[in-house]
Coordinates of C-alpha atoms and ligand atoms in Angstrom, one line a residue:
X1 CA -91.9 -75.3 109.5
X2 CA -92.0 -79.3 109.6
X3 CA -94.5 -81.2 110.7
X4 CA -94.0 -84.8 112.0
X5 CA -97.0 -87.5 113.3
X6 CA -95.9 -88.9 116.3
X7 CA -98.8 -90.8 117.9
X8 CA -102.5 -90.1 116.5
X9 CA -104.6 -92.7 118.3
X10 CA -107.7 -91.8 120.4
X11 CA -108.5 -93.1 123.6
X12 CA -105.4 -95.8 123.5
X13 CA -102.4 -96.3 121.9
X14 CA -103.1 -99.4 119.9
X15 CA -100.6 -101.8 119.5
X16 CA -96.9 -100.8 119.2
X17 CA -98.4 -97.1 118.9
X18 CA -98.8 -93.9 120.7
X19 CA -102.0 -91.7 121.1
X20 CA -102.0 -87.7 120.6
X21 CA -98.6 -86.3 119.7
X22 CA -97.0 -83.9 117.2
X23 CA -93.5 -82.2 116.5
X24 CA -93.1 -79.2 114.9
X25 CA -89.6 -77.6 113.9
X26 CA -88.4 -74.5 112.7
X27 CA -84.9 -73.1 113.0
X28 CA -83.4 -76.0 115.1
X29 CA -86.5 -74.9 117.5
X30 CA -88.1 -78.1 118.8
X31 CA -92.0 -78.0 120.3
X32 CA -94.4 -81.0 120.9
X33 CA -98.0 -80.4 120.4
X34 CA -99.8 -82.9 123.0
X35 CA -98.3 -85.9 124.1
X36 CA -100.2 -88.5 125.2
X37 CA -99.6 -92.8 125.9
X38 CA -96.7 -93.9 124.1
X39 CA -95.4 -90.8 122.7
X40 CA -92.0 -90.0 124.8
X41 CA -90.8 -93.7 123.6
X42 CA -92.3 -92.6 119.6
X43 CA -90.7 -89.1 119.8
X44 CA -87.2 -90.7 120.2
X45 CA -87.5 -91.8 117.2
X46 CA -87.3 -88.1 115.8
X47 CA -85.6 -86.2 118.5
X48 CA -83.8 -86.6 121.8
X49 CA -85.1 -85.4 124.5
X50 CA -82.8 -83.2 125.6
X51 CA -83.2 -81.2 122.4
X52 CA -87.2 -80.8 123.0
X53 CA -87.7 -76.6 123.6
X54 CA -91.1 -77.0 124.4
X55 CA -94.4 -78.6 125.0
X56 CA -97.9 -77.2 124.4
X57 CA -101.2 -79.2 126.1
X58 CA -104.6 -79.2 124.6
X59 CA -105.7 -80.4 127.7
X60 CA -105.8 -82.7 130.4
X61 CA -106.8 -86.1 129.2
X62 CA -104.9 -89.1 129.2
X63 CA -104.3 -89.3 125.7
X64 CA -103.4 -86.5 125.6
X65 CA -101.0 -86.0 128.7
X66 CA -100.0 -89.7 129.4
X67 CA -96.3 -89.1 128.9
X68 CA -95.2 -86.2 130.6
X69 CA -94.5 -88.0 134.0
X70 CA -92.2 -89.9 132.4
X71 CA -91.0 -87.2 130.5
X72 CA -90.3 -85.6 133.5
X73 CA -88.3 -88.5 134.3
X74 CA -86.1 -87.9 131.6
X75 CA -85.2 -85.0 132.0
X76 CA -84.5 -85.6 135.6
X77 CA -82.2 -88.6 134.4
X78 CA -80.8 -86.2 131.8
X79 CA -79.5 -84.1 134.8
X80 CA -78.1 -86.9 136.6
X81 CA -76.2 -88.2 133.5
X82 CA -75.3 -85.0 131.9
X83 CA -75.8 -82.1 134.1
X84 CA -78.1 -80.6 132.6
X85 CA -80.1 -78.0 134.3
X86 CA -82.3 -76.6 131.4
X87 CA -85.6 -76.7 132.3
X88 CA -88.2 -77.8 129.8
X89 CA -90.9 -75.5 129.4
X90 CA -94.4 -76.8 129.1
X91 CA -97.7 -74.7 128.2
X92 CA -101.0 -76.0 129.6
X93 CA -104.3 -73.9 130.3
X94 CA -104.9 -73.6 133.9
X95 CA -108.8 -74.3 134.0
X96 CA -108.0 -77.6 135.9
X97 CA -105.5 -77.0 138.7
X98 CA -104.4 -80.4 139.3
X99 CA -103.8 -80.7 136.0
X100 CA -101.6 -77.7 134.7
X101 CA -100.0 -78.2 138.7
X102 CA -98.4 -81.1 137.0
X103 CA -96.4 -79.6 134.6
X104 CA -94.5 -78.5 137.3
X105 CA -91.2 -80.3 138.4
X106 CA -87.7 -80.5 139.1
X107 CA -86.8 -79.7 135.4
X108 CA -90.2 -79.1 134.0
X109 CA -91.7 -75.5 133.9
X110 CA -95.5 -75.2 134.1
X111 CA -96.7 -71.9 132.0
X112 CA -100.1 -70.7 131.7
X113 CA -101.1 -69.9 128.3
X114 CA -104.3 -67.5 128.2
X115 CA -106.5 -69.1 125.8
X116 CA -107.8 -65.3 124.9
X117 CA -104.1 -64.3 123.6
X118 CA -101.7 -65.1 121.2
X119 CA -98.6 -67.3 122.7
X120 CA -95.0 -66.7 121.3
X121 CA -92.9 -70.0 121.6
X122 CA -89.7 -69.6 120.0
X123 CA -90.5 -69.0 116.0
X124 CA -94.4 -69.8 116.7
X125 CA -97.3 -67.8 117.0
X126 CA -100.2 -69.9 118.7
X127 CA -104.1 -68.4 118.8
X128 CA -106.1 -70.6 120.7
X129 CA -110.0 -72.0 120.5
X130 CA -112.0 -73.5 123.1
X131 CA -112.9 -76.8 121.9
X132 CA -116.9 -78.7 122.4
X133 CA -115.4 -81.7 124.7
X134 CA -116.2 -82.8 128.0
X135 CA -113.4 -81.3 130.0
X136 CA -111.8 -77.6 129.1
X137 CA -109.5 -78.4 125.5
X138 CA -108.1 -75.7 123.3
X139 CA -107.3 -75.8 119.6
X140 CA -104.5 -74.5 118.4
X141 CA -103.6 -72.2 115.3
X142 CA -100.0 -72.3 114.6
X143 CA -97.8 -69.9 112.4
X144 CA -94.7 -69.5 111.7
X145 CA -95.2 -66.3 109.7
X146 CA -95.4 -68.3 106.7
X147 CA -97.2 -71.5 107.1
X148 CA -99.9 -72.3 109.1
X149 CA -101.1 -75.4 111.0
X150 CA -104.2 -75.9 112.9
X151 CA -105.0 -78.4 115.1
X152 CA -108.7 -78.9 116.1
X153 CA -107.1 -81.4 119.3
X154 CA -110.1 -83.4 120.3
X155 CA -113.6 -81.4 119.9
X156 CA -116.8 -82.0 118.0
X157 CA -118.3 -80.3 115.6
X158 CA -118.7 -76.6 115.9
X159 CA -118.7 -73.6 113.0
X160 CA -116.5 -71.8 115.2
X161 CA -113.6 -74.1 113.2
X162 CA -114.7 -72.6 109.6
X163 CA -113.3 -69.0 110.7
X164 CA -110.6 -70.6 113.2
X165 CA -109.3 -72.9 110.2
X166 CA -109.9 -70.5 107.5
X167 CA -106.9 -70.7 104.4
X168 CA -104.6 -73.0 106.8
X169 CA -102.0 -74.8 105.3
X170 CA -102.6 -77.8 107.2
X171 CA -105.8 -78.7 109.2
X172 CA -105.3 -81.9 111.6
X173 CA -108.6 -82.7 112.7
X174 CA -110.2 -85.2 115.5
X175 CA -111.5 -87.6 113.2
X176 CA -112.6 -90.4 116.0
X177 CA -115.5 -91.9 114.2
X178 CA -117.3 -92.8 110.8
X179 CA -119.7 -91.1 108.6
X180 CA -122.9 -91.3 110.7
X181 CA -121.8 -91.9 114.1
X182 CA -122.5 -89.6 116.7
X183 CA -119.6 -88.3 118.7
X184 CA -120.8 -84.9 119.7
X185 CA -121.4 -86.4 123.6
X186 CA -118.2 -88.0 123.7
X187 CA -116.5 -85.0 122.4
X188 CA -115.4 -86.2 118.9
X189 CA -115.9 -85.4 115.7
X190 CA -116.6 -88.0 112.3
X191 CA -115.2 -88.0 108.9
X192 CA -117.8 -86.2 107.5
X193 CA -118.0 -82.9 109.7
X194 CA -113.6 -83.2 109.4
X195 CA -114.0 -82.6 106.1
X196 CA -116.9 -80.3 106.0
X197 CA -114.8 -77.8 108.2
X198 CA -112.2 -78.3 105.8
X199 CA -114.1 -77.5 102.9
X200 CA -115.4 -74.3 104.3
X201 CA -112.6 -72.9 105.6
X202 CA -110.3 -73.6 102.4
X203 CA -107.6 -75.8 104.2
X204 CA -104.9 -76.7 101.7
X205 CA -104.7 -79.8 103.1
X206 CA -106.6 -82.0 105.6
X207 CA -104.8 -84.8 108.3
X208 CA -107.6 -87.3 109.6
X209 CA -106.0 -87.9 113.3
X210 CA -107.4 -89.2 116.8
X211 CA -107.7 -92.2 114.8
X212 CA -110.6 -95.4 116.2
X213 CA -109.5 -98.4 117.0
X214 CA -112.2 -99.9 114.8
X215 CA -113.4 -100.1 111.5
X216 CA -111.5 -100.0 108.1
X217 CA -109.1 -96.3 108.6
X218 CA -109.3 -96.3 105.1
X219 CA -113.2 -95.8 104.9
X220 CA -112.2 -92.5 106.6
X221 CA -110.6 -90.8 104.2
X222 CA -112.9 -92.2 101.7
X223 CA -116.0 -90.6 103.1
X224 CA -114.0 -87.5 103.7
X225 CA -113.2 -87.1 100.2
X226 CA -117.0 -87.1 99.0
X227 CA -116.8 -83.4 100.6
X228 CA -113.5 -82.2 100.7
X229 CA -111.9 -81.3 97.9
X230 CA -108.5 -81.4 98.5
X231 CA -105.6 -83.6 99.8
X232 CA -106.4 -86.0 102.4
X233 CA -104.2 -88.0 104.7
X234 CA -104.7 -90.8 107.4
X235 CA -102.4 -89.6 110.6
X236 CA -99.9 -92.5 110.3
X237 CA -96.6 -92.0 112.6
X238 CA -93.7 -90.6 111.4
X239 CA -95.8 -88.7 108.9
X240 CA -93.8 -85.4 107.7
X241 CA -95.2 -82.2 106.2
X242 CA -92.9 -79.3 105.0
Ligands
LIG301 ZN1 -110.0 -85.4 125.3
LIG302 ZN1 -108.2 -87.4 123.0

């Protein structure tokens, strides 16, 4: 399975960037993780929209969701251009009704995932985890039978990520704020408890994402790396991970 960065910015998309979005392929299979403000235009730059297979939402937030009404768009102008009927399937929890109403459209397919059972998208096996954030937000453990990927979306700090996380390959973790900021009532989590989850749950690899716009990024990883072990990366876009 390949992984590719395409926005990683909380809150925002900071200049020329794109908040919350992520590709993953296997087997010509095409499904976005999130995607959030800037993303559709960012994603282009990887894949055409009219070979995306899916989309799976965390949840409803802007950064998070930004781009699927223009996404929509697209594959309405996709049918006007090309014909094409294929409806684009997207996944989205159904805890806010407005929200996972919106998936809906003329070649957009809202599907309910159940948080409390395993999802099968194409090559993919997703188990979910409710998330600590202010609005209903799942994590989302990934396998393709092989590899494994788990992405904490946005949440602050709970144990409930040690077990959920345990021997991943890769762990991409909200990592909104520095070492000794608080961002458990806005949802988010620090460099310091990114990297304790992935110390205890043996990730082979941790990916600092949902990025601040302030501060030195760089400090991040620094302060992570005084408690995790292993490798650590910044989310930058266009990031790939075999
Ligand atoms: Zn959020
Ligand atoms: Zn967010």
């Amino acid at each position: 399975m390949k992984l590719t960065i395409v926005g990683f910015w909380g809150g925002y998309p900071n200049k020329d960037g794109a908040t919350s979005s992520y590709l993953l392929e296997k087997d010509n299979f095409k499904l976005v993780l999130d995607l959030g403000s800037g993303a559709l235009s960012k994603l282009q730059k990887f894949v055409s929209v009219p070979e995306l297979d899916a989309v799976v939402l965390s949840h409803y937030h802007h950064d998070h969701v930004a781009d699927i009404g223009v996404l929509q768009y697209a594959k309405l102008i996709d049918y006007y251009v090309n014909n094409n009927e294929k409806k684009l399937k997207i996944y989205g929890h159904t805890e806010d009704k407005e929200g996972y109403q919106s998936l809906s459209h003329q070649y957009t397919e809202g599907i309910a995932y159940h948080p409390d059972k395993v999802l099968n998208i194409g090559p993919f096996q997703i188990s979910f985890l409710r998330t600590v954030h202010p609005v209903p937000c799942f994590g989302m453990r990934i396998t393709d039978g092989k590899k494994t990927i788990v992405y904490t979306a946005d949440s602050s700090y709970t144990e409930a990520w040690i077990p959920f996380a345990r021997n991943a390959d890769v762990l991409i973790t909200d990592c909104n704020y520095f070492k000794g900021q608080d961002g458990t009532a806005a949802g988010h989590m620090n460099s310091e408890e990114a990297a304790r989850i992935a110390q205890a749950a043996n990730a082979g690899r941790l990916v600092l994402s949902h990025l601040p716009q302030f501060g030195v990024l760089e400090q991040l990883r620094k302060e992570a790396k005084q408690i995790y072990t292993g490798p650590i990366s910044l989310a930058e876009e266009g990031y790939v991970w075999k």
